[in-house]
CSV table of C-alpha atoms and ligand atoms in Angstrom, one decimal:
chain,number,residue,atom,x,y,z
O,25,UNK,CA,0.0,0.0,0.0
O,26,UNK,CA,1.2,3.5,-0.9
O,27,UNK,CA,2.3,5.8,2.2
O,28,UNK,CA,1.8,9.5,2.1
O,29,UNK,CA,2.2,11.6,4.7
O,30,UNK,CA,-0.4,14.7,5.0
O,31,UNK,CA,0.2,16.2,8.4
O,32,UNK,CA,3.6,17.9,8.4
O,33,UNK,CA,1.8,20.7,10.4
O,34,UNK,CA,1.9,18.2,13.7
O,35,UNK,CA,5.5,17.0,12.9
O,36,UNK,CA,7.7,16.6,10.3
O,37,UNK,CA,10.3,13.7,9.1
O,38,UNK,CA,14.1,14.5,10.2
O,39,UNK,CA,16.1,15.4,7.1
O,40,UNK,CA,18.4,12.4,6.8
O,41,UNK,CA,21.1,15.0,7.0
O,42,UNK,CA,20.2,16.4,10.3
O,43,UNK,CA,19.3,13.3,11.4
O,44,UNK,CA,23.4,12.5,10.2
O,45,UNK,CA,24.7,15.5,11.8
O,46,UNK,CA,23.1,14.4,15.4
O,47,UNK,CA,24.2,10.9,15.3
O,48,UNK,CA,28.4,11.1,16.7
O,49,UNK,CA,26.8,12.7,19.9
O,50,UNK,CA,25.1,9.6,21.3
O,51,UNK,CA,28.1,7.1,21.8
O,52,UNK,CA,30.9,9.2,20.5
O,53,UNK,CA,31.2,12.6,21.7
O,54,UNK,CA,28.6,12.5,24.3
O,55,UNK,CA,30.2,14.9,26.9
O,56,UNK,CA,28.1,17.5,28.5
O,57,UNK,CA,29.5,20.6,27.5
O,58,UNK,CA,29.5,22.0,30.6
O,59,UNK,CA,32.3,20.1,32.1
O,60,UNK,CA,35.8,21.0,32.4
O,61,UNK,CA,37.7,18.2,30.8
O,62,UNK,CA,37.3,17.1,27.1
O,63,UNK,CA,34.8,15.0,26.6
O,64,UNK,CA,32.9,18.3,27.5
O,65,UNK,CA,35.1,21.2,25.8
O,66,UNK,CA,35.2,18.8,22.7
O,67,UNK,CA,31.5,19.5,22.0
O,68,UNK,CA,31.8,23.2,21.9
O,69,UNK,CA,32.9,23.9,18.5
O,70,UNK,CA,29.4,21.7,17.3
O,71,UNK,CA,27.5,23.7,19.4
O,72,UNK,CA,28.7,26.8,18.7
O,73,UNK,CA,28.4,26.1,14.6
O,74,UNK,CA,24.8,24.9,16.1
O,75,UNK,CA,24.0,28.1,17.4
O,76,UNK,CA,25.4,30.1,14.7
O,77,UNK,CA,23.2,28.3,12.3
O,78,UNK,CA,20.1,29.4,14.6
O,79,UNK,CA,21.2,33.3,14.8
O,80,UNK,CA,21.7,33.3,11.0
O,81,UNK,CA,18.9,31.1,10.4
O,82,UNK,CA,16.3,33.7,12.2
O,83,UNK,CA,18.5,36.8,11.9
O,84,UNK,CA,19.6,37.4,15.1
O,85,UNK,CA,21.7,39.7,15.8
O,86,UNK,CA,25.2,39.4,18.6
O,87,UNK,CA,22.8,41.6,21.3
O,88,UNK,CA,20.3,39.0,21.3
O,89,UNK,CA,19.8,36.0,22.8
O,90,UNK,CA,18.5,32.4,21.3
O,91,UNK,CA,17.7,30.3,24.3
O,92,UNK,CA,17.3,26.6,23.9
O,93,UNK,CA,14.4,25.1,25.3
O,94,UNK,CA,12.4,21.7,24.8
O,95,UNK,CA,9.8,22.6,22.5
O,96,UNK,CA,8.1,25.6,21.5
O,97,UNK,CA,5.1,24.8,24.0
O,98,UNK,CA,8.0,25.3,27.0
O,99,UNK,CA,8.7,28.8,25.1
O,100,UNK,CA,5.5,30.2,25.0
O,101,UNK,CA,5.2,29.7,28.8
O,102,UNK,CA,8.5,30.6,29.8
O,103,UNK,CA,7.2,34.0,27.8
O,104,UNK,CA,4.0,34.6,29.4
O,105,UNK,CA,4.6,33.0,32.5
O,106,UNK,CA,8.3,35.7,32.8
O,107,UNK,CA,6.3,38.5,31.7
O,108,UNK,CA,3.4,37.6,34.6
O,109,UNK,CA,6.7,37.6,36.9
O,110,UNK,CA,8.5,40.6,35.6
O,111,UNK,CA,5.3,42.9,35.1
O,112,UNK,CA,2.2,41.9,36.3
O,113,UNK,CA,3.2,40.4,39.7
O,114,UNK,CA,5.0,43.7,40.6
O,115,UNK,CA,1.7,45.9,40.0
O,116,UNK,CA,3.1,47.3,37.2
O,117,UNK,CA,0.7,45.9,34.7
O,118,UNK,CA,-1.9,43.7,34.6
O,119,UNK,CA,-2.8,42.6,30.9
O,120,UNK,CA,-2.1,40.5,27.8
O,121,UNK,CA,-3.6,40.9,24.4
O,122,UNK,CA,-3.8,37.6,21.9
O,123,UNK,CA,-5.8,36.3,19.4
O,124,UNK,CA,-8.6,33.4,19.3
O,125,UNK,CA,-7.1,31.2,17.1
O,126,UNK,CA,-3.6,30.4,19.3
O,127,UNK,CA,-2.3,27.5,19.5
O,128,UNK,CA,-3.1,25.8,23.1
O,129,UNK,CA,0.6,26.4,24.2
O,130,UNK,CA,-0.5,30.2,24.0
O,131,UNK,CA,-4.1,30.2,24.8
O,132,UNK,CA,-4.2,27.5,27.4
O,133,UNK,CA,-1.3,29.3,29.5
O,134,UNK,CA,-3.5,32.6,28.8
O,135,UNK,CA,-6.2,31.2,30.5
O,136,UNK,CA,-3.9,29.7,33.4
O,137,UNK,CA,-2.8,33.3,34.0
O,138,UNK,CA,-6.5,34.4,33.6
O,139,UNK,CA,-7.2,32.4,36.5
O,140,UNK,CA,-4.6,33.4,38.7
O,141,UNK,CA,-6.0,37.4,37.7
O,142,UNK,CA,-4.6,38.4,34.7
O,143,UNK,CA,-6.4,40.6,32.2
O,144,UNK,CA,-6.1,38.3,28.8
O,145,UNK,CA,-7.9,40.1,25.3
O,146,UNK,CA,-8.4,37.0,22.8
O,147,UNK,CA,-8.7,39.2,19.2
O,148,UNK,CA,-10.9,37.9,17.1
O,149,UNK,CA,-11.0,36.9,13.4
O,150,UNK,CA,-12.5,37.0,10.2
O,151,UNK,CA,-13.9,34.5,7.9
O,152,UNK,CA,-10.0,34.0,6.6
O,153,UNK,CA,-8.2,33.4,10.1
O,154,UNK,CA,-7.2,36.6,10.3
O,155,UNK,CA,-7.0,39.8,12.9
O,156,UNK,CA,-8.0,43.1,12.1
O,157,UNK,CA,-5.0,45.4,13.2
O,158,UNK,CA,-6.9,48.2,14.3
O,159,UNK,CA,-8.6,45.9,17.1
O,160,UNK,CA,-5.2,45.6,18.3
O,161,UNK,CA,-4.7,48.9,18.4
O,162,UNK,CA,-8.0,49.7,20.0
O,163,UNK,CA,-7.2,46.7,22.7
O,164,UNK,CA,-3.8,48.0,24.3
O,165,UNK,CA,-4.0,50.1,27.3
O,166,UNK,CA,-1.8,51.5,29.5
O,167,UNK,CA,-1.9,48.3,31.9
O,168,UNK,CA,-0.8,45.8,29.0
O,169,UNK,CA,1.8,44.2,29.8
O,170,UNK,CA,2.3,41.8,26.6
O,171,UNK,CA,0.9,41.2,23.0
O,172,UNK,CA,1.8,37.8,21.4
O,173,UNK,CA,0.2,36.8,18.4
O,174,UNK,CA,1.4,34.0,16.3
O,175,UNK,CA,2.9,33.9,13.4
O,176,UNK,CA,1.5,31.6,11.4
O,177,UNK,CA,-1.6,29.3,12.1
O,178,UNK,CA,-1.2,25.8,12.8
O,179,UNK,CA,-4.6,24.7,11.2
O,180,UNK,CA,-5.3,27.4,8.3
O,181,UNK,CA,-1.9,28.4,7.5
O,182,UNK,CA,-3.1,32.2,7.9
O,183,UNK,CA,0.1,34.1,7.9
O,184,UNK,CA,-0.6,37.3,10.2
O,185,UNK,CA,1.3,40.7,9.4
O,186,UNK,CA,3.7,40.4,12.6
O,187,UNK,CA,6.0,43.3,11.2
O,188,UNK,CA,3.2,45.4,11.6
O,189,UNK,CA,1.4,44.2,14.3
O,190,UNK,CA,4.9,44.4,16.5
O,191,UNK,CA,4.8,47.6,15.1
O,192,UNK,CA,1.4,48.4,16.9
O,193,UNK,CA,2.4,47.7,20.1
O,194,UNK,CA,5.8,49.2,20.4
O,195,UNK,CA,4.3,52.2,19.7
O,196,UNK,CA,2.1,51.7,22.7
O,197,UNK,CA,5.8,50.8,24.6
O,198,UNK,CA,4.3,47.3,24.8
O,199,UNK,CA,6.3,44.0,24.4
O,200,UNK,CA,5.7,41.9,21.5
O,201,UNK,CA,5.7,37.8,21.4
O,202,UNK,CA,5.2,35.6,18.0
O,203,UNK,CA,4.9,31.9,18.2
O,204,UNK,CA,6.6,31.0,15.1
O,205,UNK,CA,6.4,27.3,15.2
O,206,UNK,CA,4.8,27.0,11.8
O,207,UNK,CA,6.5,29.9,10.2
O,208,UNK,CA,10.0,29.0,10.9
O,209,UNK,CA,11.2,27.0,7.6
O,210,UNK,CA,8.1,27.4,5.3
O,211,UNK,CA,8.1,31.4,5.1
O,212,UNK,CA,11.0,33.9,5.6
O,213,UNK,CA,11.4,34.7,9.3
O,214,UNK,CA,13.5,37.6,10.4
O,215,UNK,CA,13.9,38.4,13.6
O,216,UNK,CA,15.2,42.0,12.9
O,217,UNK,CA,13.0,42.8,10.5
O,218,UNK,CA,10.0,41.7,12.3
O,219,UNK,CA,11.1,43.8,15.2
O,220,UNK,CA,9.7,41.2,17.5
O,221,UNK,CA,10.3,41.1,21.2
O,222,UNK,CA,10.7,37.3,21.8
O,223,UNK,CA,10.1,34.6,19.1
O,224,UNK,CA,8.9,30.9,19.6
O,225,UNK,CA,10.2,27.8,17.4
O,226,UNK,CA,10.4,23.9,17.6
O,227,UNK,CA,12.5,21.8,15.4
O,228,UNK,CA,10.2,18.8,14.7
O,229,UNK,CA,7.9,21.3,12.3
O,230,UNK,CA,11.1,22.2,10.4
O,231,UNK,CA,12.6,18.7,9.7
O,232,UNK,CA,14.6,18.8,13.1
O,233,UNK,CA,14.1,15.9,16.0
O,234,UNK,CA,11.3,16.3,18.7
O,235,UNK,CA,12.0,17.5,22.2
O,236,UNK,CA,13.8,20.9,20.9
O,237,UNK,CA,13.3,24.1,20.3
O,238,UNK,CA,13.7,27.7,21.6
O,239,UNK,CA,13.1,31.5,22.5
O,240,UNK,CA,14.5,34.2,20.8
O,241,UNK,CA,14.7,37.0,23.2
O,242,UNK,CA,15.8,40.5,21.1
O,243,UNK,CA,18.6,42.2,23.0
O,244,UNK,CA,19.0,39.8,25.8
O,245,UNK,CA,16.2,41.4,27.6
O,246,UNK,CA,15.3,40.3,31.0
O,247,UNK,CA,12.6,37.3,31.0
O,248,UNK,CA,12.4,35.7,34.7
O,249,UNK,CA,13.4,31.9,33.8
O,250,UNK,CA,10.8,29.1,34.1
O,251,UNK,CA,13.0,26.4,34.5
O,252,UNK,CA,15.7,27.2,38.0
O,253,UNK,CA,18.6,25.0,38.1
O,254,UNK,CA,22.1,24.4,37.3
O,255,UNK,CA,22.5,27.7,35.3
O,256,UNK,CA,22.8,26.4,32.0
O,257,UNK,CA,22.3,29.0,29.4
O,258,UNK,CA,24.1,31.5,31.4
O,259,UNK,CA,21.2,30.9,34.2
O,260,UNK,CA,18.2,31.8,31.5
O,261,UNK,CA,17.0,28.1,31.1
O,262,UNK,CA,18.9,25.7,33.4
O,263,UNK,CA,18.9,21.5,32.0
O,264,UNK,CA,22.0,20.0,30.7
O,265,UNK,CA,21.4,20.6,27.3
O,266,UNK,CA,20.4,18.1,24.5
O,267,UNK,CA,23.2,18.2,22.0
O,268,UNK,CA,22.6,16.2,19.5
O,269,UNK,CA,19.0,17.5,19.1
O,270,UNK,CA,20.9,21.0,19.4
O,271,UNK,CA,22.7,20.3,16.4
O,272,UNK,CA,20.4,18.7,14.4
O,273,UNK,CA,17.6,21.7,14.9
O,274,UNK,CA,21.0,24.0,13.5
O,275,UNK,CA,21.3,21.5,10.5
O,276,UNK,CA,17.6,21.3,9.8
O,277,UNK,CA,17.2,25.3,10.1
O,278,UNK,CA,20.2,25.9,7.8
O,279,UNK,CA,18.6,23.6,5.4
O,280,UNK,CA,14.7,24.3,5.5
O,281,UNK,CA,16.0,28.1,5.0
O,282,UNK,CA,17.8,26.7,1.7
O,283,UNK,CA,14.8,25.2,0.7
O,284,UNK,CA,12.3,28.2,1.4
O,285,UNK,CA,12.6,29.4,-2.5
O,286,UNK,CA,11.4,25.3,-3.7
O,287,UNK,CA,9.1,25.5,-0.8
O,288,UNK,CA,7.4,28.9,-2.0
O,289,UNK,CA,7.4,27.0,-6.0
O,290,UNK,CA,7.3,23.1,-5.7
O,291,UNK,CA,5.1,22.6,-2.5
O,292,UNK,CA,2.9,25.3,-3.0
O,293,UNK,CA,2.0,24.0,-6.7
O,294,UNK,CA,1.6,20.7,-5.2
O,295,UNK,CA,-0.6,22.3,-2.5
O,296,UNK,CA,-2.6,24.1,-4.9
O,297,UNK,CA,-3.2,21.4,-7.4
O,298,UNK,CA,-4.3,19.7,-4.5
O,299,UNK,CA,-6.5,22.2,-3.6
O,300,UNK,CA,-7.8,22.3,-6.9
O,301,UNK,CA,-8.8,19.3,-7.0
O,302,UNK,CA,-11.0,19.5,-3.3
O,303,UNK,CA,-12.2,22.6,-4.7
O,304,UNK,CA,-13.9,20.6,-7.7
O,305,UNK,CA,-15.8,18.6,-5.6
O,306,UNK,CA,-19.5,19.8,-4.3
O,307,UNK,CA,-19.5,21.5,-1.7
O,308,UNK,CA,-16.1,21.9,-0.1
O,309,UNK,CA,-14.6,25.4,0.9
O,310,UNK,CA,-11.1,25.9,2.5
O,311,UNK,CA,-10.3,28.6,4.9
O,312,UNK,CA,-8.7,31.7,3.8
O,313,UNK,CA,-6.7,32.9,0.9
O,314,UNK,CA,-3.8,31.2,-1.0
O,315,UNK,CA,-1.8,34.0,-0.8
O,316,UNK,CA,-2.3,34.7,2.7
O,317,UNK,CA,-0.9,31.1,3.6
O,318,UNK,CA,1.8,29.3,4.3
O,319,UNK,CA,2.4,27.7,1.1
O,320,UNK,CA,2.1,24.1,2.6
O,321,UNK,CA,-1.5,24.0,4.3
O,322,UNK,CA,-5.3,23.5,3.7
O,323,UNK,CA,-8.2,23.7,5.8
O,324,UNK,CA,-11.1,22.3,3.8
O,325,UNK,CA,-14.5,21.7,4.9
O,326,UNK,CA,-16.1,18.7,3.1
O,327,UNK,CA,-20.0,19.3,3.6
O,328,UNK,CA,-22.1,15.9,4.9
O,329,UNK,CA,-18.1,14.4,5.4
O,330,UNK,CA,-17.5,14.2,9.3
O,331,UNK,CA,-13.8,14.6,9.7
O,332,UNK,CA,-12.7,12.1,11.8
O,333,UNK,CA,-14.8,9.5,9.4
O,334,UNK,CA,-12.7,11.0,6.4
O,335,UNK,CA,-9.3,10.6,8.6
O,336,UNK,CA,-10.3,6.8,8.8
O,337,UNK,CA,-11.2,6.3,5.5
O,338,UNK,CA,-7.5,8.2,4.3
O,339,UNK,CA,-5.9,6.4,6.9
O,340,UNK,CA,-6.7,3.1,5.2
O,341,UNK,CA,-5.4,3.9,1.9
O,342,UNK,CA,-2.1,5.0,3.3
O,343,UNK,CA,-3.1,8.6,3.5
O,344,UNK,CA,-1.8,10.7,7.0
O,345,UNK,CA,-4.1,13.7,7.8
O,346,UNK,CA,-5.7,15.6,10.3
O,347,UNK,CA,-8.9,17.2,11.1
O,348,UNK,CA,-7.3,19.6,13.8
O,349,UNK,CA,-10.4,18.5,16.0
O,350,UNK,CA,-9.6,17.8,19.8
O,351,UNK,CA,-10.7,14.3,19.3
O,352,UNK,CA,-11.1,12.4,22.9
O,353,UNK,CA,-12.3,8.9,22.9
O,354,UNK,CA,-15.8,9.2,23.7
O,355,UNK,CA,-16.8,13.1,22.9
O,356,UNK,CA,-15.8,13.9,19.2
O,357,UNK,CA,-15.4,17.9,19.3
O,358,UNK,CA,-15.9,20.1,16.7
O,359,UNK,CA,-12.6,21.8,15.3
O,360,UNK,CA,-12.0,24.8,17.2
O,361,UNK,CA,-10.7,27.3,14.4
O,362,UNK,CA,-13.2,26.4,12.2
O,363,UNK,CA,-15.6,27.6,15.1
O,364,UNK,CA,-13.3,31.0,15.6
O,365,UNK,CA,-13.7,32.1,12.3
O,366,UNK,CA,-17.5,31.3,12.6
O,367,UNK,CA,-18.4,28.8,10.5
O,368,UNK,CA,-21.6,26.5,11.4
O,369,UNK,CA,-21.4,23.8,13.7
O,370,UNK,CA,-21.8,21.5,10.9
O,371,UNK,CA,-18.9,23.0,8.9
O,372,UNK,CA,-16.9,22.8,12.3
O,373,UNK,CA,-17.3,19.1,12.5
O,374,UNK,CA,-16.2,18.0,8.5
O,375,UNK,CA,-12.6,20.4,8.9
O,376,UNK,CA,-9.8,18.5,6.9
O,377,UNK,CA,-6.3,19.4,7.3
O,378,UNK,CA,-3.6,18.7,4.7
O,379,UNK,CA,-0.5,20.2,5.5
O,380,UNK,CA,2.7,19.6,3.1
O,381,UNK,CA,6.6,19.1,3.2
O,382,UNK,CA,9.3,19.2,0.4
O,383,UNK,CA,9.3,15.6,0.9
O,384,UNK,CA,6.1,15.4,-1.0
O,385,UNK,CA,5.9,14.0,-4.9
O,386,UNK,CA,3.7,14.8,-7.3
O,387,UNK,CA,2.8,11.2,-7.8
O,388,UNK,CA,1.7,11.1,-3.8
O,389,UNK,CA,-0.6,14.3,-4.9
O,390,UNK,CA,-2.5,12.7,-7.6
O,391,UNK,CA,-2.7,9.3,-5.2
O,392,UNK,CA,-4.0,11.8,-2.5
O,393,UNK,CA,-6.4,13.2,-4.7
O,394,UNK,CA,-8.0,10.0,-6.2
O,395,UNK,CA,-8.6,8.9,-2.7
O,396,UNK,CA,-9.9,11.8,-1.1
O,397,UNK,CA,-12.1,11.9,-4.0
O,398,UNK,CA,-13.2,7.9,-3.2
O,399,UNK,CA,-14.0,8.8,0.5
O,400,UNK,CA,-16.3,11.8,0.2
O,401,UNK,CA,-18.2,9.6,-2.5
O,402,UNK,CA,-18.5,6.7,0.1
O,403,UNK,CA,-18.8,8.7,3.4
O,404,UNK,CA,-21.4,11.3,1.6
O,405,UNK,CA,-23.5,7.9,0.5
O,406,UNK,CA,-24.1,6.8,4.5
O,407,UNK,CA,-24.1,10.8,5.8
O,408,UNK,CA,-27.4,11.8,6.9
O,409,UNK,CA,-26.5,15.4,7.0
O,410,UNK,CA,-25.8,14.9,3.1
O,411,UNK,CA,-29.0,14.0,2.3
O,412,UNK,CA,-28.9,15.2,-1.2
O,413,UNK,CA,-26.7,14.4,-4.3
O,414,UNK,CA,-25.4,16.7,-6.3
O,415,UNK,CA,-25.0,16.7,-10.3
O,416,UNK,CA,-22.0,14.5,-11.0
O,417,UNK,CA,-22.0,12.9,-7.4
O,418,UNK,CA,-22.8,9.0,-8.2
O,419,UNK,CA,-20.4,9.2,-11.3
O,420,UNK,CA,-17.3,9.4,-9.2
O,421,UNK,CA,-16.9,13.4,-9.0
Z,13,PLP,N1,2.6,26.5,18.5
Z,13,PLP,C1,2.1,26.1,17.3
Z,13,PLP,C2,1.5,27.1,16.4
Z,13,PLP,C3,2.1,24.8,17.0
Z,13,PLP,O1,1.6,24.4,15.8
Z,13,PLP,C4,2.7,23.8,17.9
Z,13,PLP,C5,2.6,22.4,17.6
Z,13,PLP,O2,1.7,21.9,17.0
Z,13,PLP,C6,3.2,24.3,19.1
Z,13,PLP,C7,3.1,25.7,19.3
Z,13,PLP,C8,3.8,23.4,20.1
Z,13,PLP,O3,5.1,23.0,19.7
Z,13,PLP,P1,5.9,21.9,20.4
Z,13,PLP,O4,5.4,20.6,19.9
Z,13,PLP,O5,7.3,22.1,20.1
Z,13,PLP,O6,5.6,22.1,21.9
């Protein structure tokens, strides 16, 4: 049976030459850097090229600091959690401005802090996944402490104006936070130019190993740590740190950011002849516009087609997707973007999530396609919310 994986928005395959570039630090030079003889000052050089690779990679400049964490969910709370310590504790301020469509990471650490009596704005969005900047203008006050809006989304791809939108609140004074995760190696990402405060990543959505990732924090500015320990990092984020991961997410970055110009031509085509093809059949829409997306992703809506039933049905023939749904074993919940940029409750439930790599053919397209076609003829046959069939249904689509 073919194989072809859809759902490089939840994690990625390690590019065999990252995965290469990890593999003497296991059995060979498996020091920890931070001791004094040389099994641990024989790994600085490779971290050092490592972290080089990760300032060039996101355009960081020698003021600023990238600080390696575990995964990008550990950076968004080191962010909001620092900034409740630095700013809100003390009095100073007392609110943080985000959006609806965060990632959990963000919004469920939003509503941690809520509880614990911070003010927390969720902007909403339009019909494409989108913000309207002047809400975030008209939301910051004198008391907010923090913006952070993400970069890209995770389910629609919606790529959100960040230069501008950092731009918005510094002009209020106001500190500005993107979670990059699914920008970092699909779109250009420049940390200068985007004049962000602190910026969020994670290896595993860039071709890089899982269980790494990290916080870019624009002219080393204080952020109270999360993690208290041993003073690794120069005391910002103490654990002995994870070097072969480290130098395969330096790899993976360095080579994702050589790809970004095939990623922007041959993925997108794929992506769009894919697209195409839902776009053909009755009654599907996708979220948002092409050019407004990372080049990789599709959020389609296949009417009378309950997504987790289409994820079984793709799953059989080979096919890895995702419906973006929290699915739990006896409650099957509607997709919650799909709700945020208000579309029915019936909608909500039939999201379908295709998200690309570079490791994708053209021949795994046309296979995708074929099948996708074959399960909303099947699954529409036994829906009873499709009661209807439209011209051209019974003859294959
Ligand atoms: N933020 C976004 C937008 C994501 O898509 C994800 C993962 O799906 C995360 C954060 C969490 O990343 P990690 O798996 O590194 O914790």
């Amino acid at each position: 049976m073919k194989k072809v994986y859809l759902d490089n928005n939840a994690t990625t395959m390690v590019d065999p030459e990252a995965y290469e570039a990890m593999q003497p630090f296991f059995c060979e030079k498996y020091g920890n850097p931070n001791s004094l003889h040389d099994y641990g000052s024989q790994i600085s050089p490779y971290l050092r090229k490592a972290m080089d690779q990760l300032y060039d990679g996101l355009g960081a400049g020698d003021m600023d600091d990238i600080v390696i964490t575990s995964c990008a969910t550990e950076s968004n709370n080191w962010v909001l959690k620092g900034i409740y310590f630095d700013k809100i504790v003390t009095g100073e301020k007392n609110h943080i401005i985000t959006t609806s469509v965060e990632h959990p990471a963000v919004g469920h650490t939003c509503s941690f802090l809520e509880r614990l009596g911070v003010k927390v704005t969720r902007l909403d969005v339009n019909s494409d996944g989108l913000i309207n900047p002047d809400d975030l203008k008209n939301a910051i006050d004198d008391k907010t402490a923090l913006v952070s809006i993400m970069w890209a989304n995770n389910e629609t791809g919606a790529i959100f104006p960040i230069k501008e939108l950092a731009g918005i609140a510094h002009e209020r004074g106001v500190l500005f936070h993107t979670d990059a995760v699914q920008a970092v190696g699909k779109i250009k990402v420049n940390v200068i130019d985007a004049g962000v405060d602190f910026l969020s990543f994670s290896a595993h959505k860039f071709h890089g190993p899982k269980g790494v990732g990290g916080l870019y924090i624009k002219n080393s500015q204080k952020l109270t740590p999360l993690l208290h320990g041993g003073e690794h990092m120069g005391g910002r984020r103490s654990g002995t740190l994870n070097v072969p991961y480290i130098v395969a997410m330096g790899k993976a970055l360095d080579i994702a950011n050589k790809f970004l110009t095939f990623e922007d031509s041959h993925v997108r085509r794929l992506r769009d002849k894919l697209e195409d093809a839902l776009l053909e059949i009755p009654d599907v829409t996708v979220v948002g516009k092409r050019e407004h997306r990372t080049p990789n992703t599709i959020l389609a809506s296949i009417k009378g087609v309950e997504g987790e039933a289409m994820l079984w049905d793709l799953n059989k023939a080979g096919i890895a997707a995702s419906t973006g749904s929290a699915c739990a074993s006896e409650t099957l919940e509607s997709n919650p973007i799909m709700e945020a940029i208000g579309a029915s409750d019936d909608l909500a439930h039939t999201a379908l999530r295709l998200s690309l790599s570079r490791f994708n053919t053209e021949e795994e397209i046309d296979y995708a396609i074929e099948e996708i076609k074959k399960a909303v003829v099947r699954l529409r046959s036994i829906s009873s919310s499709f009661a209807y069939a439209p011209k051209g249904y019974k003859s294959g689509l």
